[in-house]
Structures are given as C-alpha cells and as structure tokens.
mmCIF file of C-alpha atoms and ligand atoms in Angstrom:
data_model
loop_
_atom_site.group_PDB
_atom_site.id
_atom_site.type_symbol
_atom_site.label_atom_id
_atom_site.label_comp_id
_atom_site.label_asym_id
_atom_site.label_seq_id
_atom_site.Cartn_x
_atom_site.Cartn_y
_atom_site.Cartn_z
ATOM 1 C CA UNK F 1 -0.656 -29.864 4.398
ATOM 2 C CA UNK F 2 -3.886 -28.743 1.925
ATOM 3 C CA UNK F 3 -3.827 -26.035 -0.046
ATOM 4 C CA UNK F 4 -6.762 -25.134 -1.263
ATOM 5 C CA UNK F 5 -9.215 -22.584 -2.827
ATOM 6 C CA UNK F 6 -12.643 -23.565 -0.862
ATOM 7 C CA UNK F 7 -13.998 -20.502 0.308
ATOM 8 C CA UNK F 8 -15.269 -17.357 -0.890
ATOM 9 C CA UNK F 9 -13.066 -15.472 -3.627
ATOM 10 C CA UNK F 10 -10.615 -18.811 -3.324
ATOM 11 C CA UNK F 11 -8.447 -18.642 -6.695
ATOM 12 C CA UNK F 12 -5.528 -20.661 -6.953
ATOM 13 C CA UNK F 13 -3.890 -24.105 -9.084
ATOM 14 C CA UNK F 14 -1.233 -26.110 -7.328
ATOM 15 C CA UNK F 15 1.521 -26.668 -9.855
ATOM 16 C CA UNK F 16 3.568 -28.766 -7.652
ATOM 17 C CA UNK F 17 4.235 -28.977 -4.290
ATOM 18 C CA UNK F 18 6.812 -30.715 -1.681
ATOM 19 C CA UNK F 19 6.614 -30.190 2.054
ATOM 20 C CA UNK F 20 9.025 -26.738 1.653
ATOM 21 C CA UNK F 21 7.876 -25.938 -1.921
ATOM 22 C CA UNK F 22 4.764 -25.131 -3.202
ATOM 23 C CA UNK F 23 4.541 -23.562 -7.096
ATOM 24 C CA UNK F 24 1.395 -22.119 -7.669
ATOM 25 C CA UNK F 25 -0.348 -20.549 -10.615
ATOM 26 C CA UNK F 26 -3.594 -17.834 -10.261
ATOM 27 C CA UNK F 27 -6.503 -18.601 -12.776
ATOM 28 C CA UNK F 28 -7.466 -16.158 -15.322
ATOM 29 C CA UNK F 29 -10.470 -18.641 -16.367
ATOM 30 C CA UNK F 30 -12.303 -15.926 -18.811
ATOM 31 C CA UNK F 31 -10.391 -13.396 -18.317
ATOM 32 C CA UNK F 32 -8.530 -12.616 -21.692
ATOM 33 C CA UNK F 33 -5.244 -10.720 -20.287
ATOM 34 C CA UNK F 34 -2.628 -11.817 -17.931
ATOM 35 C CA UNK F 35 -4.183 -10.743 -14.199
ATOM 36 C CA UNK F 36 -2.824 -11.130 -10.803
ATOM 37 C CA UNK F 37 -5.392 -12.524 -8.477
ATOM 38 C CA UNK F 38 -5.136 -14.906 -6.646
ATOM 39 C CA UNK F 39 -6.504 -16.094 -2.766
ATOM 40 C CA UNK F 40 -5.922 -19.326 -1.080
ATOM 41 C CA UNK F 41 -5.774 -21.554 2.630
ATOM 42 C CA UNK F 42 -3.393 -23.730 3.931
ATOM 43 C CA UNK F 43 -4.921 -26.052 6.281
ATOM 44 C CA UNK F 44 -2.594 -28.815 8.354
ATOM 45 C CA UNK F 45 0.786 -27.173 8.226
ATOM 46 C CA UNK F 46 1.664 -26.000 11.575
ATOM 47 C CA UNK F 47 5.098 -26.259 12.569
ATOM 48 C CA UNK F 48 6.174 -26.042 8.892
ATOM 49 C CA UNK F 49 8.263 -23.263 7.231
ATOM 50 C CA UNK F 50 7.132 -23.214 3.470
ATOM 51 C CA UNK F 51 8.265 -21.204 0.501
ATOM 52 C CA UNK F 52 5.278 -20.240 -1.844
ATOM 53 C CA UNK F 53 6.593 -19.894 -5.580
ATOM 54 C CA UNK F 54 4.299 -17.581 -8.027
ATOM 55 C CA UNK F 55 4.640 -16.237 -11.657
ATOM 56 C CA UNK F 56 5.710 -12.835 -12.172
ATOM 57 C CA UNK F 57 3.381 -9.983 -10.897
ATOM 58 C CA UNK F 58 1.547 -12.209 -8.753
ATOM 59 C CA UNK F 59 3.474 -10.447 -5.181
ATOM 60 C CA UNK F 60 3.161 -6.613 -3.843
ATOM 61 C CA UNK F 61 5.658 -4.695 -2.214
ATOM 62 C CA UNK F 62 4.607 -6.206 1.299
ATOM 63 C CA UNK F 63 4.059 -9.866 0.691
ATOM 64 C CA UNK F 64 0.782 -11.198 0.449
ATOM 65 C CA UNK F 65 -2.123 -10.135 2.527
ATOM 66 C CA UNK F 66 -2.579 -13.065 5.642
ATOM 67 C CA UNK F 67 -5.709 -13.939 7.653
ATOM 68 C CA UNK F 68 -7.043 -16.415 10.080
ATOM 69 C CA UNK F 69 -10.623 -15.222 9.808
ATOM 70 C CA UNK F 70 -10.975 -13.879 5.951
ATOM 71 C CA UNK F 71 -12.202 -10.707 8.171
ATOM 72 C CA UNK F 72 -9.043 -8.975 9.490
ATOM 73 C CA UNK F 73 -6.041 -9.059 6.970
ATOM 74 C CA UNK F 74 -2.354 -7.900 7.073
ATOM 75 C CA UNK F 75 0.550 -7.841 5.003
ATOM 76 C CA UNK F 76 3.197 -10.618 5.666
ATOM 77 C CA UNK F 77 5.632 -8.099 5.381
ATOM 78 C CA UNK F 78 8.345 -9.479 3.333
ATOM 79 C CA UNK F 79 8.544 -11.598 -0.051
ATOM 80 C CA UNK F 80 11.741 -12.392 -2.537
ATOM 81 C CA UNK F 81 11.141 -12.231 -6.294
ATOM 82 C CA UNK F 82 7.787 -14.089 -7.161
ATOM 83 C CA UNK F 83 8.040 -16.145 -3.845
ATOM 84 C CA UNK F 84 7.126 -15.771 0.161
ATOM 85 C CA UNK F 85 8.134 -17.813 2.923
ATOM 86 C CA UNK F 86 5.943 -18.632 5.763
ATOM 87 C CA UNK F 87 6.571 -20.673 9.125
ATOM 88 C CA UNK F 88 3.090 -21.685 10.889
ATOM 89 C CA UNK F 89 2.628 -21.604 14.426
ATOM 90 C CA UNK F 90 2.099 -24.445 16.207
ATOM 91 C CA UNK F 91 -1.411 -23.262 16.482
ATOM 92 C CA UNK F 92 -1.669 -22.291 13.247
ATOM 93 C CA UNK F 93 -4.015 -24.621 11.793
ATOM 94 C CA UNK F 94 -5.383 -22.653 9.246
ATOM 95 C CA UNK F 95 -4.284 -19.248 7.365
ATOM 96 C CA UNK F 96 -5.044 -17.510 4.428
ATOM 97 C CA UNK F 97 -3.273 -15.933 2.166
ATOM 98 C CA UNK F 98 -4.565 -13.742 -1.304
ATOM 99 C CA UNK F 99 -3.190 -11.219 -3.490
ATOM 100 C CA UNK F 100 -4.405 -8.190 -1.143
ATOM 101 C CA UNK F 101 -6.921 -7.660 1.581
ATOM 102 C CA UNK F 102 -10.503 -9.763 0.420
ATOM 103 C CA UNK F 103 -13.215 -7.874 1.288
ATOM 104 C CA UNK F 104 -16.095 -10.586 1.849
ATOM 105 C CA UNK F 105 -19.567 -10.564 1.598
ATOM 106 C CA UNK F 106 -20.680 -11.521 5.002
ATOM 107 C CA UNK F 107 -18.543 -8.520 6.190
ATOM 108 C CA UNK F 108 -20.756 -6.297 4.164
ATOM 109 C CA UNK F 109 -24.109 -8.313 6.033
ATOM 110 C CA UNK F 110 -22.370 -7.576 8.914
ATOM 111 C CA UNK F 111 -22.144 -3.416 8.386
ATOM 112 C CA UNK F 112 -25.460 -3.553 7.256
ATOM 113 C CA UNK F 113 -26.976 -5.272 10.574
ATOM 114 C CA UNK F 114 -24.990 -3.243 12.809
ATOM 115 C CA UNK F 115 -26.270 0.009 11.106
ATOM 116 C CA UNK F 116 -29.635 -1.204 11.390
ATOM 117 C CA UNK F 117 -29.499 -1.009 7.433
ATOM 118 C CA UNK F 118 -31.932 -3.905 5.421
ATOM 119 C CA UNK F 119 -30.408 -5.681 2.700
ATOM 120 C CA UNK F 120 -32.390 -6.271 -0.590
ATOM 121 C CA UNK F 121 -32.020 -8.045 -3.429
ATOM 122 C CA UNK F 122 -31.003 -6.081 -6.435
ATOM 123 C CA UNK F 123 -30.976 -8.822 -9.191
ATOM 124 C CA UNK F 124 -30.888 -12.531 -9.663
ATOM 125 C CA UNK F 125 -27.135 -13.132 -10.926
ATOM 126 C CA UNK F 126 -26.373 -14.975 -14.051
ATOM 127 C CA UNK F 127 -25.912 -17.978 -11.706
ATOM 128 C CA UNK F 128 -28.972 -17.551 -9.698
ATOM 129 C CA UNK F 129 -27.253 -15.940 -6.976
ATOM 130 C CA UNK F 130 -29.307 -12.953 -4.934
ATOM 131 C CA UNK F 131 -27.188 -9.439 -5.301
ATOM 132 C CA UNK F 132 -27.556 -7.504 -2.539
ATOM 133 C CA UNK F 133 -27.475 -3.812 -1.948
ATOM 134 C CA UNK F 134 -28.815 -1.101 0.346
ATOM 135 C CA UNK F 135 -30.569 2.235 0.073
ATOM 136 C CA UNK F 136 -31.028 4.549 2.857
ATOM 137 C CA UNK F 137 -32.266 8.271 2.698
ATOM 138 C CA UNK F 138 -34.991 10.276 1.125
ATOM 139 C CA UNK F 139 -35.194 13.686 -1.272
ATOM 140 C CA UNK F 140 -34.810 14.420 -4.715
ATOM 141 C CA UNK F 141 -31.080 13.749 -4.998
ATOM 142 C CA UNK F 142 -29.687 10.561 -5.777
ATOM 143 C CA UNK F 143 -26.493 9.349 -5.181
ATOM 144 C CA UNK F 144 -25.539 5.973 -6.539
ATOM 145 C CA UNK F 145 -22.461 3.709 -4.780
ATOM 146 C CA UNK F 146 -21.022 0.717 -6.783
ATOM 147 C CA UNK F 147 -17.792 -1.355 -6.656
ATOM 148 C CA UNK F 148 -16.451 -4.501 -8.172
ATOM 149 C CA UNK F 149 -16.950 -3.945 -11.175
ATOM 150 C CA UNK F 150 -13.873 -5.791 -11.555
ATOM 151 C CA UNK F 151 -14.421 -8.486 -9.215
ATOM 152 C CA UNK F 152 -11.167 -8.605 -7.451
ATOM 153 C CA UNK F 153 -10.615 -5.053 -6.882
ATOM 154 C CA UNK F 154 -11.766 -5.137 -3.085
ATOM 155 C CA UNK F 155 -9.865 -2.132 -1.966
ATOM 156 C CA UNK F 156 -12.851 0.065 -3.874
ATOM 157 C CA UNK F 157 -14.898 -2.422 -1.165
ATOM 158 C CA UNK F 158 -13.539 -0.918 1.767
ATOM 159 C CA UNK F 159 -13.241 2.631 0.914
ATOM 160 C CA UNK F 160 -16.908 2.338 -0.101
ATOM 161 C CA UNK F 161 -17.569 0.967 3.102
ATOM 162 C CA UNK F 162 -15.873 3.982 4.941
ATOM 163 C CA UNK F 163 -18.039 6.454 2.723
ATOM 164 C CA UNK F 164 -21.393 5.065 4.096
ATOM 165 C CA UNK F 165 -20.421 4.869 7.465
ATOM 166 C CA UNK F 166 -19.932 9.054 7.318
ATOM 167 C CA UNK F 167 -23.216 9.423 5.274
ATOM 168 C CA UNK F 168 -24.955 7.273 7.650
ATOM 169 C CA UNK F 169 -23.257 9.594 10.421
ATOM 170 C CA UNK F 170 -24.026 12.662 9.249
ATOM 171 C CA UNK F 171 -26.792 12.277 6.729
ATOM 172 C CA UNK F 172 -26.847 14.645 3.586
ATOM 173 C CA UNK F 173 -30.392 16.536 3.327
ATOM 174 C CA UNK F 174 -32.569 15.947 1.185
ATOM 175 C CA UNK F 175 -30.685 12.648 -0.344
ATOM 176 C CA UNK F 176 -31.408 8.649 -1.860
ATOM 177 C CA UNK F 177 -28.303 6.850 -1.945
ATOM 178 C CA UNK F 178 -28.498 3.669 -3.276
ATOM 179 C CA UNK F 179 -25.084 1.345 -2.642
ATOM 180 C CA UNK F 180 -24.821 -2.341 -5.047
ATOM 181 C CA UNK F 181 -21.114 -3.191 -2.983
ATOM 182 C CA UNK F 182 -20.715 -6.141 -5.682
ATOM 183 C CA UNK F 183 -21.649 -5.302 -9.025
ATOM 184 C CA UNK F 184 -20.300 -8.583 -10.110
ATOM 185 C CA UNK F 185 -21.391 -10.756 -7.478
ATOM 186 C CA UNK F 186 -20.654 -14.338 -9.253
ATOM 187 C CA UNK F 187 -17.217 -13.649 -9.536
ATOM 188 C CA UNK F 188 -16.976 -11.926 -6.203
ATOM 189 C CA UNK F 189 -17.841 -15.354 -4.678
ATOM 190 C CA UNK F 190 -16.053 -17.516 -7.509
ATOM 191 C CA UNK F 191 -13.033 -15.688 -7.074
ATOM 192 C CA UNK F 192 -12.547 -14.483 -10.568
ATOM 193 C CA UNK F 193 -10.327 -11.738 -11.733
ATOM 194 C CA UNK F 194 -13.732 -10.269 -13.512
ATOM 195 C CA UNK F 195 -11.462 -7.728 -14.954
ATOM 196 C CA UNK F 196 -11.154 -8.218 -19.275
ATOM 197 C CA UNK F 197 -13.982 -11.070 -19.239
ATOM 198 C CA UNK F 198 -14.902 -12.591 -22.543
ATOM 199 C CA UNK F 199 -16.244 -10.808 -24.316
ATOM 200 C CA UNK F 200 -16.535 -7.845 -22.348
ATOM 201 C CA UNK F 201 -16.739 -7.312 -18.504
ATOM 202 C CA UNK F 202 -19.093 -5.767 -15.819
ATOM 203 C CA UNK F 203 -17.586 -2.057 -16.398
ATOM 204 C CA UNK F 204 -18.236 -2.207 -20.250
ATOM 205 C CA UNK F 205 -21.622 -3.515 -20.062
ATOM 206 C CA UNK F 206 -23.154 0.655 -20.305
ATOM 207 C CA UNK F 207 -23.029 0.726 -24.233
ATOM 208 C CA UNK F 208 -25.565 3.187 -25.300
ATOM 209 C CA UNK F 209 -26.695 1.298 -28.207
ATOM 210 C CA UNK F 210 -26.676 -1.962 -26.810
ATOM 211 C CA UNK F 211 -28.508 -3.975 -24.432
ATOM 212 C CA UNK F 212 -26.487 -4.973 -20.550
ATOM 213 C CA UNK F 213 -25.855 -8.635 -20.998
ATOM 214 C CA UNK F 214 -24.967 -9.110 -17.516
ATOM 215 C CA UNK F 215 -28.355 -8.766 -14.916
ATOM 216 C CA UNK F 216 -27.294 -6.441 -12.621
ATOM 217 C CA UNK F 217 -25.762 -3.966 -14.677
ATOM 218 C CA UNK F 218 -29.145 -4.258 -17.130
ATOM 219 C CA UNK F 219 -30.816 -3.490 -13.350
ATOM 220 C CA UNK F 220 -28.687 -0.899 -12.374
ATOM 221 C CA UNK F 221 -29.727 0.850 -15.998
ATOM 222 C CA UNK F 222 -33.160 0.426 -14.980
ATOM 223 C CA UNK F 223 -32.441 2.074 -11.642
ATOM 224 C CA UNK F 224 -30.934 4.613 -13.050
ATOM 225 C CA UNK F 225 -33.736 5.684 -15.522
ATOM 226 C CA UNK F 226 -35.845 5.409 -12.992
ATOM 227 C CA UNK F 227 -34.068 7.279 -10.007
ATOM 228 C CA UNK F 228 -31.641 9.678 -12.138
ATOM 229 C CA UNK F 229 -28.235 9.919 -10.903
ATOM 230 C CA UNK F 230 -26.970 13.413 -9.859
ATOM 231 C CA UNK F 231 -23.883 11.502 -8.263
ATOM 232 C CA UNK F 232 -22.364 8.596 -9.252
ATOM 233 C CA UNK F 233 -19.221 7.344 -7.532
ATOM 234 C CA UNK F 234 -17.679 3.190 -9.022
ATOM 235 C CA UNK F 235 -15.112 2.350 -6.619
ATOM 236 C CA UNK F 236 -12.068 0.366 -7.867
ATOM 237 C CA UNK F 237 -8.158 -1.295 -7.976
ATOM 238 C CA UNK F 238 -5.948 -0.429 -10.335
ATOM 239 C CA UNK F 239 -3.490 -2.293 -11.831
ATOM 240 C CA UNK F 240 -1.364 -4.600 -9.689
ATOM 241 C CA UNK F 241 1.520 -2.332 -9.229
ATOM 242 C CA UNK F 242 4.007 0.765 -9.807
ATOM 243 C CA UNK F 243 3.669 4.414 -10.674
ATOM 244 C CA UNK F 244 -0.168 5.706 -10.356
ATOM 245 C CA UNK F 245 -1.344 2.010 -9.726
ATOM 246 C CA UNK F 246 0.280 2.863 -5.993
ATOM 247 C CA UNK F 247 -2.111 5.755 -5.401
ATOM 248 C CA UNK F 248 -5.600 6.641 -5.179
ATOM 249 C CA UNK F 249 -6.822 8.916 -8.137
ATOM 250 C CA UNK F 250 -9.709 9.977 -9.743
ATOM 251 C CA UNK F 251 -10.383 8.936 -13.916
ATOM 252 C CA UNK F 252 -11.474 11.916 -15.010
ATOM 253 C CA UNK F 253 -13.959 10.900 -17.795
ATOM 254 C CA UNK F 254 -15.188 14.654 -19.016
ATOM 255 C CA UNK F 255 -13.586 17.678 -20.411
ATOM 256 C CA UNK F 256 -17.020 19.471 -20.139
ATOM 257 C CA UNK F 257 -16.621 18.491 -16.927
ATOM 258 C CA UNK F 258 -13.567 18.718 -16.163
ATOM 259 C CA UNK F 259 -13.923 21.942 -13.429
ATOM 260 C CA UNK F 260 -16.131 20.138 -11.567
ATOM 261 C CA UNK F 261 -14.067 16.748 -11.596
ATOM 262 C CA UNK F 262 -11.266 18.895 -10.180
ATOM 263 C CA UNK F 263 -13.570 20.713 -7.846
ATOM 264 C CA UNK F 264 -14.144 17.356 -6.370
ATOM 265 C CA UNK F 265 -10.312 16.244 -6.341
ATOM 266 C CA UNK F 266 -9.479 19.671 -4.811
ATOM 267 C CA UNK F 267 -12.038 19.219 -2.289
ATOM 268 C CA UNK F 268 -11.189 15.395 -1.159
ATOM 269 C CA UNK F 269 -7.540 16.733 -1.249
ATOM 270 C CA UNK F 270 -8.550 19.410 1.048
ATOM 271 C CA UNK F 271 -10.258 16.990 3.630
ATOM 272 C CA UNK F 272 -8.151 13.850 3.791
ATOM 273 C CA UNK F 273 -6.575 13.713 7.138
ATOM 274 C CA UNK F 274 -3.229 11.863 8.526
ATOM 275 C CA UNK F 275 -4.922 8.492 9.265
ATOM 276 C CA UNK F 276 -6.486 7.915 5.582
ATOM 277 C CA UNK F 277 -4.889 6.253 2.457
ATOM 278 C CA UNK F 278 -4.019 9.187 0.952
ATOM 279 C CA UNK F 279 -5.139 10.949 -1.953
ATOM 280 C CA UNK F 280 -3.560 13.944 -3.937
ATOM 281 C CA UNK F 281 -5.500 15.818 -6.629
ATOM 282 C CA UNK F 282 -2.801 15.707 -8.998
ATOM 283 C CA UNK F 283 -2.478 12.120 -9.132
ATOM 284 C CA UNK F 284 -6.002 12.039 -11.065
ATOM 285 C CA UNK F 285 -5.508 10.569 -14.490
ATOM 286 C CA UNK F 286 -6.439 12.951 -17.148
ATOM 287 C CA UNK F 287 -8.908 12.388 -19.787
ATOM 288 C CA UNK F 288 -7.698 11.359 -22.888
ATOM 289 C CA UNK F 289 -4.409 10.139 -22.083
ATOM 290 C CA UNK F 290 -2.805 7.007 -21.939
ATOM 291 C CA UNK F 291 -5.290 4.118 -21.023
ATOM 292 C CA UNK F 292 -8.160 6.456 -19.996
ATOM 293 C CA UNK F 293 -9.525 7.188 -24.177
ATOM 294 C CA UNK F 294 -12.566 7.979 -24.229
ATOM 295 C CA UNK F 295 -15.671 5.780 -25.583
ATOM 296 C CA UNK F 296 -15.519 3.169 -22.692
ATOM 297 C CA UNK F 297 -18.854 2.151 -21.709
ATOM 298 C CA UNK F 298 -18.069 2.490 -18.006
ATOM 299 C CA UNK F 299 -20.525 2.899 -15.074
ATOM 300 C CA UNK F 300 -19.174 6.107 -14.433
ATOM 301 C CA UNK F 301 -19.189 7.456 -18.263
ATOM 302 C CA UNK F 302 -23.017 5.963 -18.453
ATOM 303 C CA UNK F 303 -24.160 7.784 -15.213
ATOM 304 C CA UNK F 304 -22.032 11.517 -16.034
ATOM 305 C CA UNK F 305 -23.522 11.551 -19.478
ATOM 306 C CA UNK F 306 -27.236 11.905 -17.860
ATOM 307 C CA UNK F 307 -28.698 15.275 -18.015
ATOM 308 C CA UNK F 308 -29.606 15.264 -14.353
ATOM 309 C CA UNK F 309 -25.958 14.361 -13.395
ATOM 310 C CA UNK F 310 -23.793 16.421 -11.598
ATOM 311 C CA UNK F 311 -20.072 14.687 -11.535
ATOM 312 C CA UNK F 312 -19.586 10.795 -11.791
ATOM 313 C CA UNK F 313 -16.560 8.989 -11.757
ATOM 314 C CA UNK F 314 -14.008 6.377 -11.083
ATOM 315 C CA UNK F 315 -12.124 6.428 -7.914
ATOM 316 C CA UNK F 316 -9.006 4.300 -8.256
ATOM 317 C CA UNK F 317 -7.615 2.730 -4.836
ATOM 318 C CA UNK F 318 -3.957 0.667 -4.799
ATOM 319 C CA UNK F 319 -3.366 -2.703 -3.449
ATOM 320 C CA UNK F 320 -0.710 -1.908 -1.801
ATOM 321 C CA UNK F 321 0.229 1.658 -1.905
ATOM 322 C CA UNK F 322 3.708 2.452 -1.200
ATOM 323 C CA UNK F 323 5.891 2.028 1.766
ATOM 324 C CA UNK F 324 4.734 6.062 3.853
ATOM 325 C CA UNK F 325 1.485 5.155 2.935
ATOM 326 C CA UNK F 326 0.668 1.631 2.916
ATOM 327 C CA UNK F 327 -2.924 0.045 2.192
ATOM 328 C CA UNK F 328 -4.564 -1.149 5.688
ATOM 329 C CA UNK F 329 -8.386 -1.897 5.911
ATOM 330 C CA UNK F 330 -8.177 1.042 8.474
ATOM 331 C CA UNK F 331 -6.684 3.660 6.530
ATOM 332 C CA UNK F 332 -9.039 2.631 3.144
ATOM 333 C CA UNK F 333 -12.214 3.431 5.829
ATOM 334 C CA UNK F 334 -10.748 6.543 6.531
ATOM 335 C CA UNK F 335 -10.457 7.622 2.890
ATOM 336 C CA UNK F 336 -14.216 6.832 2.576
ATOM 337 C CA UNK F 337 -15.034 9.177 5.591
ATOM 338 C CA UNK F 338 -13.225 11.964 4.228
ATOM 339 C CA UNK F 339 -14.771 10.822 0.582
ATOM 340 C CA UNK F 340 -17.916 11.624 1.893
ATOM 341 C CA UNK F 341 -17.058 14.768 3.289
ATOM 342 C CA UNK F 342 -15.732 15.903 0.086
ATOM 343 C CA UNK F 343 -19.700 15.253 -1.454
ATOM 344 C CA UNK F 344 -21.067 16.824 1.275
ATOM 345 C CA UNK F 345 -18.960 20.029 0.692
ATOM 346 C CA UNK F 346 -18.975 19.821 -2.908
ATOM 347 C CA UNK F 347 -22.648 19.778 -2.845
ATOM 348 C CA UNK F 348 -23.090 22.755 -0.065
ATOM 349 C CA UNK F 349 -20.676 25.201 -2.241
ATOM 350 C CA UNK F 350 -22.404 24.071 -5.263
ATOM 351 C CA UNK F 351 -26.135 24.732 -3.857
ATOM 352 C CA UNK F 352 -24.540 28.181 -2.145
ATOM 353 C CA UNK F 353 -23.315 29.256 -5.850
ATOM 354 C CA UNK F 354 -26.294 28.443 -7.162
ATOM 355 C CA UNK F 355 -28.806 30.449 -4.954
ATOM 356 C CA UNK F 356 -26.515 33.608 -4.349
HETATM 357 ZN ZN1 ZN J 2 -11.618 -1.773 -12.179
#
C-alpha cells in the first residue's frame, strides 16, 4: 500500500503507518495558522480495510470526499472522531481521498473546450506557471469572476463554474465578463492551504498604498484599471466547520452599500430553487462584526471601492454544509445558475429604476 500526495492539490505527511493504521498529518508549509487541508491517494491496497487517523479538525460531518478520477467526488459517508475507515474493492487499485471535493484544473480546460470558450494566459505565476482565465462578452459593463483566493477553498470553484454556464446560456446585454478560476494558481497545483500565507496571502494583496507582491493579483489590478469593474463577485470556503461556516453567505463589506448588498442577497434568496446548495439572505455576515472588520485589503473591498462599481463581494460556500443540505458538485452548479440569475435581475431592476 502507497500513500501518497503525487498529483495535483496532493497535501499530506505520513506519520506512521501499519497495514490497518495509517496517522497522517496535513501541511500548513507557509501558512501561519492551524488549517485543515489536506488531499491524498492510496495506490496498492485492494482488499484491505484501513483506518485513517488525523489531527483534530481535519474530518467534516460526512467523512472525507472519495474519488477514482479526481473528477467526480463523494462523501464517504461516515467517520469517528479524527479518523475514517475504508475497505478497498478488489478492484480498487487506486482512490483518493481530500478534505472536500478538489476542483482541478483540467476540469476547468475541460468547461472551457466544451463551451467553445479560449483559454488565455493571465500572468506568469511566481513559479513560472501560465494562469489561465477566460473572457467572453462585449459592452460597457464589466463583470469580473475570481476564486481561490485561498487556494483550497474549491467549493467557490464549482459554484463559479455553475454561474458561467447560465451567463454563457443566457448572455447579459451589453456585458465583458472576465473569469481568473485560480487566483492562486501555484498553490492550487501544490496543494497548499494558501489561506494566512507568510506574510500575507492572495486576498490581502489589494492594499491601496502598496504594491501586489503576488503576479496575478498585481495583473488583476491592472485589469481592473483598465476595464473598471461594475461587478465584482470572489468566490470562496469558509472555515472548516460549524455555525455560518455550514452555509453559503454573502460578506457584506459596505455600509454605504449596504441596500444594495441586501438587494442582491434578497434577490439570490428569491431565485434559488430546490436542487441548489442553498442560500438564505440572512445568513450574510454583517459588516463590522466579528471577523469581517473592516480595512482588509480583499479583492472584493478593492473592486467595491471603485467609482464605477456597482456591488462587489465575497460569496462564502461550506465544505460540507449540513446534513438537509449537503455540499454535492451538483447542487454547488446549481447555486451558480441561480447566482447568475440573481445579477441578471439585479441589474434589469436597477437599469428599470434608473430610466423611469
Ligand atoms: Zn477565502
């Protein structure tokens, strides 16, 4: 049996291990607060029943998220305290096993292609790495997609991926979106946490009086200055776990703008149908209170702060959610598609108000 963290977002130390027992630790390498991720493959244990042993925080309510493929994930199901038990198939020659459900890459090449959709290069990463991204449309607004951020939030991944998939179906007039699906692309494909990097991460790189020191946020800046951004929408994971971190909310980042913020909640609120992840306007996380102070140099607060901009913002998706509304890679598409509905209406009764 090999355990092992070759592959694409792989993150994972083998403490010890017996043929039953394996204790394993995640790697916070610069990350400079405990985090959860983790993601690894067992190769060569069919036939085996093996008991996975973690630190604390490391599991979600369901187990860990399996795959043969790193494409289609589900939850195990089960888990004790800090451990999970697995029995491979006889055919089971290979599985993998992470934190929550990856979102890779070459399934984002894959949307693209199948949409007909060109991907670019946004930046050269710090480690020489091409960052790709997409832009589709034409018009004078601009709407501006971005997740990870935090490189190991990949739920923000799929419900971004749901959101073009509706814009792309039913194009808003009269529109530029630009999407960057991996703002931190080296740790995307290192498996990092990303989250609390030394000495500050991807989402704090939008100081006003400082330069980016990371390439494609300093690009994204550029973009922006260029482009304007009359929406701006950073798709993310919370924390691992518990209370709000089981939900999807909005960080609302403005008290000047705080009617439109809950315009938009209101409206996704209105739209979200039975299939999606769901979302509830009154799980948003006020300004000003508990961890959202203001004075973070966020994508989101960067973006909203512009002249031209209309409402930007965090969108917060759970790992797991809870057990009548779990987290599948199904239901976090479907909370894009009704995202995007929610812009579309939000900007048809804003343009209606505005010419009556
Ligand atoms: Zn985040």
């Amino acid at each position: 049996m090999i355990i092992h963290k070759n592959f694409i977002g792989g993150n994972i130390c083998v403490v010890k291990q017996n043929e039953r027992d394996v204790y394993v630790e995640n790697e916070l390498r610069d990350t400079q607060e405990n985090w959860f991720y983790w993601a690894f493959c067992v190769e060569g244990a069919q036939g085996k029943t093996v008991t996975f042993h973690f630190q604390d925080d490391r599991l979600g309510y369901f187990g860990p998220a399996v795959s043969y493929d790193l494409d289609t994930w589900e939850w195990l199901g089960t888990c004790g305290k800090n451990e999970f038990t697995y029995t491979f198939g006889a055919k089971e020659t290979k599985v993998y096993f992470a934190h929550s459900m990856l979102y890779q890459p070459k399934r984002f090449l894959s949307f693209a292609e199948a949409n007909g959709l060109t991907v670019q290069t946004f930046c050269q990463s710090k480690k020489g790495r091409s960052v790709p991204y997409i832009t589709f449309g034409n018009g004078h607004r601009s709407v501006i997609l971005t997740a990870r951020h935090h490189a190991c939030e990949s739920t923000g991944n799929y419900v971004m991926e749901g959101v073009l998939t509706e814009l792309l179906n039913n194009p808003i007039p009269d529109t530029k979106i630009l999407c960057v699906p991996f703002m931190d692309y080296d740790g995307v494909v290192d498996g990092d946490q990303g989250k609390s990097r030394a000495p500050h991460d991807y989402n704090r790189d939008y100081a006003e009086n400082a330069k980016s020191i990371y390439p494609e946020t300093a690009k994204m800046r550029e973009y922006v200055k260029e482009h304007g951004c009359h929406y701006g929408f950073d798709f993310h994971s919370p924390w691992h776990i518990g209370q709000q971190n089981d939900k999807a909310f909005i960080v609302q980042n403005s008290l000047e703008k705080l009617d439109k913020l809950n315009a938009f909640g209101e409206l996704l609120e209105s739209v979200i149908t039975e299939k999606a992840f769901q979302y509830r306007h009154a799980d948003d996380y006020p300004f000003q209170t508990g961890w959202n102070k203001g004075g973070a140099t966020t994508f989101a607060s960067y973006v909203a702060k512009r002249l031209e901009n209309e409402v930007a913002f965090t969108l917060e998706t759970a790992y797991f959610g809870q057990e009548d509304n779990r987290v599948s890679q199904e239901r976090l598409l479907e909370l894009g598609k009704c995202f995007a509905q929610a812009l579309r209406k939000y900007i048809q009764e804003k343009e209606s108000k505005f010419f009556r």
